[in-house]
PDB file of C-alpha atoms in Angstrom:
ATOM      1  CA  UNK A   1     163.398  85.569 102.548  1.00  0.00           C
ATOM      2  CA  UNK A   2     161.151  82.565 102.094  1.00  0.00           C
ATOM      3  CA  UNK A   3     160.853  81.701  98.430  1.00  0.00           C
ATOM      4  CA  UNK A   4     157.442  81.152  96.901  1.00  0.00           C
ATOM      5  CA  UNK A   5     157.394  79.462  93.522  1.00  0.00           C
ATOM      6  CA  UNK A   6     154.311  79.621  91.366  1.00  0.00           C
ATOM      7  CA  UNK A   7     153.477  77.406  88.433  1.00  0.00           C
ATOM      8  CA  UNK A   8     152.700  77.666  85.666  1.00  0.00           C
ATOM      9  CA  UNK A   9     154.086  81.122  84.954  1.00  0.00           C
ATOM     10  CA  UNK A  10     151.702  81.580  82.051  1.00  0.00           C
ATOM     11  CA  UNK A  11     148.474  79.851  81.107  1.00  0.00           C
ATOM     12  CA  UNK A  12     146.258  80.432  78.086  1.00  0.00           C
ATOM     13  CA  UNK A  13     142.989  78.507  77.963  1.00  0.00           C
ATOM     14  CA  UNK A  14     139.576  78.572  76.338  1.00  0.00           C
ATOM     15  CA  UNK A  15     136.469  79.747  78.114  1.00  0.00           C
ATOM     16  CA  UNK A  16     134.835  76.906  80.028  1.00  0.00           C
ATOM     17  CA  UNK A  17     138.024  75.001  80.806  1.00  0.00           C
ATOM     18  CA  UNK A  18     139.259  74.223  84.306  1.00  0.00           C
ATOM     19  CA  UNK A  19     142.701  75.102  85.594  1.00  0.00           C
ATOM     20  CA  UNK A  20     144.894  74.849  88.669  1.00  0.00           C
ATOM     21  CA  UNK A  21     147.647  77.206  89.778  1.00  0.00           C
ATOM     22  CA  UNK A  22     150.234  76.098  92.310  1.00  0.00           C
ATOM     23  CA  UNK A  23     152.228  77.970  94.930  1.00  0.00           C
ATOM     24  CA  UNK A  24     155.058  76.024  96.557  1.00  0.00           C
ATOM     25  CA  UNK A  25     157.749  76.623  99.123  1.00  0.00           C
ATOM     26  CA  UNK A  26     160.227  74.607 101.146  1.00  0.00           C
ATOM     27  CA  UNK A  27     159.299  76.649 104.221  1.00  0.00           C
ATOM     28  CA  UNK A  28     156.275  76.604 106.471  1.00  0.00           C
ATOM     29  CA  UNK A  29     153.987  79.626 106.322  1.00  0.00           C
ATOM     30  CA  UNK A  30     151.683  80.841 109.043  1.00  0.00           C
ATOM     31  CA  UNK A  31     149.261  81.892 106.320  1.00  0.00           C
ATOM     32  CA  UNK A  32     149.046  82.349 102.571  1.00  0.00           C
ATOM     33  CA  UNK A  33     147.117  84.877 100.580  1.00  0.00           C
ATOM     34  CA  UNK A  34     145.990  84.887  96.977  1.00  0.00           C
ATOM     35  CA  UNK A  35     145.617  88.096  94.986  1.00  0.00           C
ATOM     36  CA  UNK A  36     144.449  88.846  91.464  1.00  0.00           C
ATOM     37  CA  UNK A  37     145.833  91.773  89.541  1.00  0.00           C
ATOM     38  CA  UNK A  38     144.450  93.172  86.310  1.00  0.00           C
ATOM     39  CA  UNK A  39     146.666  95.192  83.949  1.00  0.00           C
ATOM     40  CA  UNK A  40     147.333  98.700  85.228  1.00  0.00           C
ATOM     41  CA  UNK A  41     145.627  98.022  88.556  1.00  0.00           C
ATOM     42  CA  UNK A  42     146.761  97.058  92.032  1.00  0.00           C
ATOM     43  CA  UNK A  43     146.445  93.504  93.364  1.00  0.00           C
ATOM     44  CA  UNK A  44     143.099  92.643  94.926  1.00  0.00           C
ATOM     45  CA  UNK A  45     142.973  90.192  97.807  1.00  0.00           C
ATOM     46  CA  UNK A  46     140.951  87.064  97.010  1.00  0.00           C
ATOM     47  CA  UNK A  47     141.448  84.899 100.075  1.00  0.00           C
ATOM     48  CA  UNK A  48     143.651  84.116 103.061  1.00  0.00           C
ATOM     49  CA  UNK A  49     144.247  80.510 104.140  1.00  0.00           C
ATOM     50  CA  UNK A  50     145.561  79.859 107.616  1.00  0.00           C
ATOM     51  CA  UNK A  51     144.961  76.254 108.701  1.00  0.00           C
ATOM     52  CA  UNK A  52     146.791  73.290 107.175  1.00  0.00           C
ATOM     53  CA  UNK A  53     144.427  71.391 104.876  1.00  0.00           C
ATOM     54  CA  UNK A  54     142.010  74.296 104.738  1.00  0.00           C
ATOM     55  CA  UNK A  55     139.795  74.651 101.672  1.00  0.00           C
ATOM     56  CA  UNK A  56     138.006  77.878 100.821  1.00  0.00           C
ATOM     57  CA  UNK A  57     135.636  78.542  97.971  1.00  0.00           C
ATOM     58  CA  UNK A  58     134.878  81.817  96.266  1.00  0.00           C
ATOM     59  CA  UNK A  59     132.262  81.155  93.584  1.00  0.00           C
ATOM     60  CA  UNK A  60     134.150  79.199  90.885  1.00  0.00           C
ATOM     61  CA  UNK A  61     137.500  79.539  92.684  1.00  0.00           C
ATOM     62  CA  UNK A  62     138.679  76.913  95.164  1.00  0.00           C
ATOM     63  CA  UNK A  63     141.718  77.570  97.332  1.00  0.00           C
ATOM     64  CA  UNK A  64     143.552  74.909  99.289  1.00  0.00           C
ATOM     65  CA  UNK A  65     146.327  75.164 101.860  1.00  0.00           C
ATOM     66  CA  UNK A  66     148.597  72.146 102.097  1.00  0.00           C
ATOM     67  CA  UNK A  67     148.514  70.017 105.225  1.00  0.00           C
ATOM     68  CA  UNK A  68     152.105  71.021 106.036  1.00  0.00           C
ATOM     69  CA  UNK A  69     151.379  74.703 105.248  1.00  0.00           C
ATOM     70  CA  UNK A  70     154.175  74.785 102.657  1.00  0.00           C
ATOM     71  CA  UNK A  71     152.045  74.972  99.545  1.00  0.00           C
ATOM     72  CA  UNK A  72     148.731  76.152  98.219  1.00  0.00           C
ATOM     73  CA  UNK A  73     146.654  75.764  95.099  1.00  0.00           C
ATOM     74  CA  UNK A  74     144.000  77.746  93.295  1.00  0.00           C
ATOM     75  CA  UNK A  75     141.530  75.861  91.122  1.00  0.00           C
ATOM     76  CA  UNK A  76     139.200  77.682  88.756  1.00  0.00           C
ATOM     77  CA  UNK A  77     136.199  75.848  87.367  1.00  0.00           C
ATOM     78  CA  UNK A  78     134.684  76.816  84.013  1.00  0.00           C
ATOM     79  CA  UNK A  79     137.012  79.758  83.473  1.00  0.00           C
ATOM     80  CA  UNK A  80     135.609  82.931  81.993  1.00  0.00           C
ATOM     81  CA  UNK A  81     137.306  85.811  80.160  1.00  0.00           C
ATOM     82  CA  UNK A  82     136.762  87.926  83.268  1.00  0.00           C
ATOM     83  CA  UNK A  83     139.140  85.626  85.134  1.00  0.00           C
ATOM     84  CA  UNK A  84     142.013  86.890  83.003  1.00  0.00           C
ATOM     85  CA  UNK A  85     144.757  88.470  85.079  1.00  0.00           C
ATOM     86  CA  UNK A  86     147.879  87.929  87.135  1.00  0.00           C
ATOM     87  CA  UNK A  87     147.372  85.608  90.090  1.00  0.00           C
ATOM     88  CA  UNK A  88     149.792  86.117  92.962  1.00  0.00           C
ATOM     89  CA  UNK A  89     150.289  84.067  96.077  1.00  0.00           C
ATOM     90  CA  UNK A  90     151.886  85.752  99.068  1.00  0.00           C
ATOM     91  CA  UNK A  91     153.167  84.586 102.401  1.00  0.00           C
ATOM     92  CA  UNK A  92     155.173  85.673 105.383  1.00  0.00           C
ATOM     93  CA  UNK A  93     158.816  86.513 104.788  1.00  0.00           C
ATOM     94  CA  UNK A  94     161.422  85.437 107.302  1.00  0.00           C
ATOM     95  CA  UNK A  95     162.986  88.883 107.118  1.00  0.00           C
ATOM     96  CA  UNK A  96     161.168  91.525 109.098  1.00  0.00           C
ATOM     97  CA  UNK A  97     157.877  89.733 109.423  1.00  0.00           C
ATOM     98  CA  UNK A  98     156.821  90.877 105.954  1.00  0.00           C
ATOM     99  CA  UNK A  99     154.724  89.678 103.092  1.00  0.00           C
ATOM    100  CA  UNK A 100     156.578  88.197 100.114  1.00  0.00           C
ATOM    101  CA  UNK A 101     155.046  87.457  96.734  1.00  0.00           C
ATOM    102  CA  UNK A 102     155.430  84.505  94.445  1.00  0.00           C
ATOM    103  CA  UNK A 103     156.434  85.080  90.839  1.00  0.00           C
ATOM    104  CA  UNK A 104     152.820  85.113  89.674  1.00  0.00           C
ATOM    105  CA  UNK A 105     150.772  83.185  87.147  1.00  0.00           C
ATOM    106  CA  UNK A 106     149.526  85.111  84.179  1.00  0.00           C
ATOM    107  CA  UNK A 107     146.175  83.681  83.073  1.00  0.00           C
ATOM    108  CA  UNK A 108     144.475  84.433  79.794  1.00  0.00           C
ATOM    109  CA  UNK A 109     140.996  83.047  79.150  1.00  0.00           C
ATOM    110  CA  UNK A 110     139.936  83.295  75.534  1.00  0.00           C
ATOM    111  CA  UNK A 111     136.250  83.574  74.608  1.00  0.00           C
TER     112      UNK A 111
ATOM    113  CA  UNK B   1     135.744 102.782 103.218  1.00  0.00           C
ATOM    114  CA  UNK B   2     138.106 100.009 102.146  1.00  0.00           C
ATOM    115  CA  UNK B   3     140.017 101.980  99.576  1.00  0.00           C
ATOM    116  CA  UNK B   4     143.611 102.943  99.202  1.00  0.00           C
ATOM    117  CA  UNK B   5     143.816 105.971  96.945  1.00  0.00           C
ATOM    118  CA  UNK B   6     146.924 106.810  94.959  1.00  0.00           C
ATOM    119  CA  UNK B   7     147.640 109.950  92.982  1.00  0.00           C
ATOM    120  CA  UNK B   8     148.551 110.595  90.289  1.00  0.00           C
ATOM    121  CA  UNK B   9     147.528 107.558  88.252  1.00  0.00           C
ATOM    122  CA  UNK B  10     150.106 108.336  85.588  1.00  0.00           C
ATOM    123  CA  UNK B  11     153.306 110.395  85.789  1.00  0.00           C
ATOM    124  CA  UNK B  12     155.952 111.219  83.223  1.00  0.00           C
ATOM    125  CA  UNK B  13     159.051 112.942  84.551  1.00  0.00           C
ATOM    126  CA  UNK B  14     162.488 113.904  83.370  1.00  0.00           C
ATOM    127  CA  UNK B  15     165.640 112.698  85.052  1.00  0.00           C
ATOM    128  CA  UNK B  16     166.223 116.118  86.633  1.00  0.00           C
ATOM    129  CA  UNK B  17     162.684 116.567  87.925  1.00  0.00           C
ATOM    130  CA  UNK B  18     161.399 116.304  91.468  1.00  0.00           C
ATOM    131  CA  UNK B  19     157.979 114.792  91.917  1.00  0.00           C
ATOM    132  CA  UNK B  20     155.941 113.095  94.629  1.00  0.00           C
ATOM    133  CA  UNK B  21     153.564 110.164  94.710  1.00  0.00           C
ATOM    134  CA  UNK B  22     150.740 110.262  97.230  1.00  0.00           C
ATOM    135  CA  UNK B  23     148.774 107.545  98.982  1.00  0.00           C
ATOM    136  CA  UNK B  24     145.838 107.824 101.368  1.00  0.00           C
ATOM    137  CA  UNK B  25     143.769 105.369 103.389  1.00  0.00           C
ATOM    138  CA  UNK B  26     141.031 105.883 105.968  1.00  0.00           C
ATOM    139  CA  UNK B  27     140.691 102.342 107.260  1.00  0.00           C
ATOM    140  CA  UNK B  28     142.636 103.032 110.445  1.00  0.00           C
ATOM    141  CA  UNK B  29     145.471 100.833 109.239  1.00  0.00           C
ATOM    142  CA  UNK B  30     148.760 101.453 111.044  1.00  0.00           C
ATOM    143  CA  UNK B  31     151.075  99.895 108.469  1.00  0.00           C
ATOM    144  CA  UNK B  32     151.627 101.345 105.018  1.00  0.00           C
ATOM    145  CA  UNK B  33     153.872 100.113 102.219  1.00  0.00           C
ATOM    146  CA  UNK B  34     155.446 101.160  98.958  1.00  0.00           C
ATOM    147  CA  UNK B  35     156.018  98.493  96.310  1.00  0.00           C
ATOM    148  CA  UNK B  36     157.599  98.718  92.882  1.00  0.00           C
ATOM    149  CA  UNK B  37     156.348  96.480  90.095  1.00  0.00           C
ATOM    150  CA  UNK B  38     158.007  96.032  86.726  1.00  0.00           C
ATOM    151  CA  UNK B  39     156.118  94.608  83.773  1.00  0.00           C
ATOM    152  CA  UNK B  40     155.223  90.921  84.111  1.00  0.00           C
ATOM    153  CA  UNK B  41     156.888  90.718  87.536  1.00  0.00           C
ATOM    154  CA  UNK B  42     155.450  90.502  91.070  1.00  0.00           C
ATOM    155  CA  UNK B  43     155.493  93.546  93.351  1.00  0.00           C
ATOM    156  CA  UNK B  44     158.776  94.170  95.143  1.00  0.00           C
ATOM    157  CA  UNK B  45     158.739  95.748  98.581  1.00  0.00           C
ATOM    158  CA  UNK B  46     160.488  99.110  98.906  1.00  0.00           C
ATOM    159  CA  UNK B  47     159.482 100.634 102.251  1.00  0.00           C
ATOM    160  CA  UNK B  48     157.327  99.842 105.252  1.00  0.00           C
ATOM    161  CA  UNK B  49     155.941 102.342 107.735  1.00  0.00           C
ATOM    162  CA  UNK B  50     154.565 101.089 111.010  1.00  0.00           C
ATOM    163  CA  UNK B  51     152.804 103.590 113.271  1.00  0.00           C
ATOM    164  CA  UNK B  52     154.158 106.413 111.111  1.00  0.00           C
ATOM    165  CA  UNK B  53     157.765 105.325 111.593  1.00  0.00           C
ATOM    166  CA  UNK B  54     159.959 103.850 108.888  1.00  0.00           C
ATOM    167  CA  UNK B  55     160.270 100.183 109.746  1.00  0.00           C
ATOM    168  CA  UNK B  56     161.848  98.630 106.675  1.00  0.00           C
ATOM    169  CA  UNK B  57     163.903 100.056 103.810  1.00  0.00           C
ATOM    170  CA  UNK B  58     164.705  97.302 101.346  1.00  0.00           C
ATOM    171  CA  UNK B  59     168.011  98.890 100.274  1.00  0.00           C
ATOM    172  CA  UNK B  60     166.224 101.390  98.067  1.00  0.00           C
ATOM    173  CA  UNK B  61     168.392 104.088  96.393  1.00  0.00           C
ATOM    174  CA  UNK B  62     168.269 107.492  98.051  1.00  0.00           C
ATOM    175  CA  UNK B  63     166.657 109.031  94.993  1.00  0.00           C
ATOM    176  CA  UNK B  64     163.469 107.541  96.455  1.00  0.00           C
ATOM    177  CA  UNK B  65     162.502 109.223  99.734  1.00  0.00           C
ATOM    178  CA  UNK B  66     159.418 108.097 101.654  1.00  0.00           C
ATOM    179  CA  UNK B  67     157.456 110.214 104.084  1.00  0.00           C
ATOM    180  CA  UNK B  68     154.551 109.429 106.385  1.00  0.00           C
ATOM    181  CA  UNK B  69     153.000 112.735 107.564  1.00  0.00           C
ATOM    182  CA  UNK B  70     150.266 110.977 109.546  1.00  0.00           C
ATOM    183  CA  UNK B  71     148.588 107.615 109.936  1.00  0.00           C
ATOM    184  CA  UNK B  72     146.457 108.101 106.812  1.00  0.00           C
ATOM    185  CA  UNK B  73     149.005 109.475 104.376  1.00  0.00           C
ATOM    186  CA  UNK B  74     152.112 108.113 102.719  1.00  0.00           C
ATOM    187  CA  UNK B  75     154.251 109.952 100.202  1.00  0.00           C
ATOM    188  CA  UNK B  76     157.119 108.897  97.979  1.00  0.00           C
ATOM    189  CA  UNK B  77     159.375 111.738  96.898  1.00  0.00           C
ATOM    190  CA  UNK B  78     161.275 111.210  93.667  1.00  0.00           C
ATOM    191  CA  UNK B  79     164.423 113.025  92.575  1.00  0.00           C
ATOM    192  CA  UNK B  80     166.986 112.402  89.852  1.00  0.00           C
ATOM    193  CA  UNK B  81     165.418 109.152  88.739  1.00  0.00           C
ATOM    194  CA  UNK B  82     166.747 106.956  85.971  1.00  0.00           C
ATOM    195  CA  UNK B  83     164.806 105.478  83.037  1.00  0.00           C
ATOM    196  CA  UNK B  84     165.097 102.040  84.648  1.00  0.00           C
ATOM    197  CA  UNK B  85     163.011 103.376  87.550  1.00  0.00           C
ATOM    198  CA  UNK B  86     160.006 103.418  85.239  1.00  0.00           C
ATOM    199  CA  UNK B  87     157.453 101.043  86.766  1.00  0.00           C
ATOM    200  CA  UNK B  88     154.099 100.749  88.492  1.00  0.00           C
ATOM    201  CA  UNK B  89     154.419 102.041  92.053  1.00  0.00           C
ATOM    202  CA  UNK B  90     151.917 100.509  94.419  1.00  0.00           C
ATOM    203  CA  UNK B  91     150.895 101.675  97.853  1.00  0.00           C
ATOM    204  CA  UNK B  92     149.312  99.256 100.292  1.00  0.00           C
ATOM    205  CA  UNK B  93     148.089  99.267 103.865  1.00  0.00           C
ATOM    206  CA  UNK B  94     147.301  96.678 106.491  1.00  0.00           C
ATOM    207  CA  UNK B  95     145.965  96.663 110.024  1.00  0.00           C
ATOM    208  CA  UNK B  96     149.478  96.153 111.333  1.00  0.00           C
ATOM    209  CA  UNK B  97     152.879  95.351 109.922  1.00  0.00           C
ATOM    210  CA  UNK B  98     153.275  91.711 109.061  1.00  0.00           C
ATOM    211  CA  UNK B  99     151.916  88.982 106.804  1.00  0.00           C
ATOM    212  CA  UNK B 100     148.374  90.175 107.164  1.00  0.00           C
ATOM    213  CA  UNK B 101     145.884  91.030 104.473  1.00  0.00           C
ATOM    214  CA  UNK B 102     147.086  94.006 102.488  1.00  0.00           C
ATOM    215  CA  UNK B 103     144.902  96.419 100.592  1.00  0.00           C
ATOM    216  CA  UNK B 104     146.480  97.912  97.508  1.00  0.00           C
ATOM    217  CA  UNK B 105     145.882 101.136  95.659  1.00  0.00           C
ATOM    218  CA  UNK B 106     145.542 101.237  91.890  1.00  0.00           C
ATOM    219  CA  UNK B 107     149.138 102.316  91.532  1.00  0.00           C
ATOM    220  CA  UNK B 108     150.973 105.140  89.812  1.00  0.00           C
ATOM    221  CA  UNK B 109     152.378 104.313  86.389  1.00  0.00           C
ATOM    222  CA  UNK B 110     155.701 106.196  86.347  1.00  0.00           C
ATOM    223  CA  UNK B 111     157.704 106.832  83.208  1.00  0.00           C
ATOM    224  CA  UNK B 112     161.128 108.451  83.481  1.00  0.00           C
ATOM    225  CA  UNK B 113     162.358 110.031  80.275  1.00  0.00           C
TER     226      UNK B 113
END
C-alpha cells in the first residue's frame, strides 16, 4: 500500500487567514484526489489532479500536483467558518488498484 | 442523479443482533465499496464489488458479510458484532474499480452495545 502522509494533522485558524495542507508520498501516483468531510457526513470529492505540475482552482481553494506526482497541496485563501472539516487526500494503492486515503487534516476556522 | 443513498443513517444494535446496512446508487457505476471510519481517522476500505462480484476483502472479520444483489444495490449484513465495531460505515461507488473519483454516501453511524 502506498503511504500518503498529510500535514498538519490539525489546524485551527481565524476567519480570513490563509492556510496550506500538504499530502506527501515517496511513491508516484497516477492521480490524486482531495475530499472534504463534515462531521457525520461522507467525504465529498473536491478535485482530481492528474498531470505533474497541474494547478486547479475551486473558488478560494487552489490545488497543486507536484511535478514528480509524489505530492500535492491544498491552499485556502481567506478561510471561512464554512471551510471547517476534515480534508482528505487520496491516491492509487499499489494493492489491487485501489484508492488509499491519507491520514487527513482536521481544519477549524473560527469566526 | 449523483447520489449514493445509505440507510439507515443511525443504528444501535446489541451484540447478538442481526442487522443490515443498505446502499443504493443509480449512476450506472459498476464498482461499489464499503468503508469503515473511526472517529478522527480516515476511511478504511473493507470490501470492493466490481460488476457485482466481490473483488477485494481487506481481511474483514466474517461477522461482516457483504452482498451485491444487483449493480445498483450493496448491502452489509452484520451479526454478532463487538462494541469496537462501532463506527461510521460509508458506502461509495465509482465508474469502475480503481483510483477513480468515488462518490460517497452520508454513512451509517453504527453503535454496538
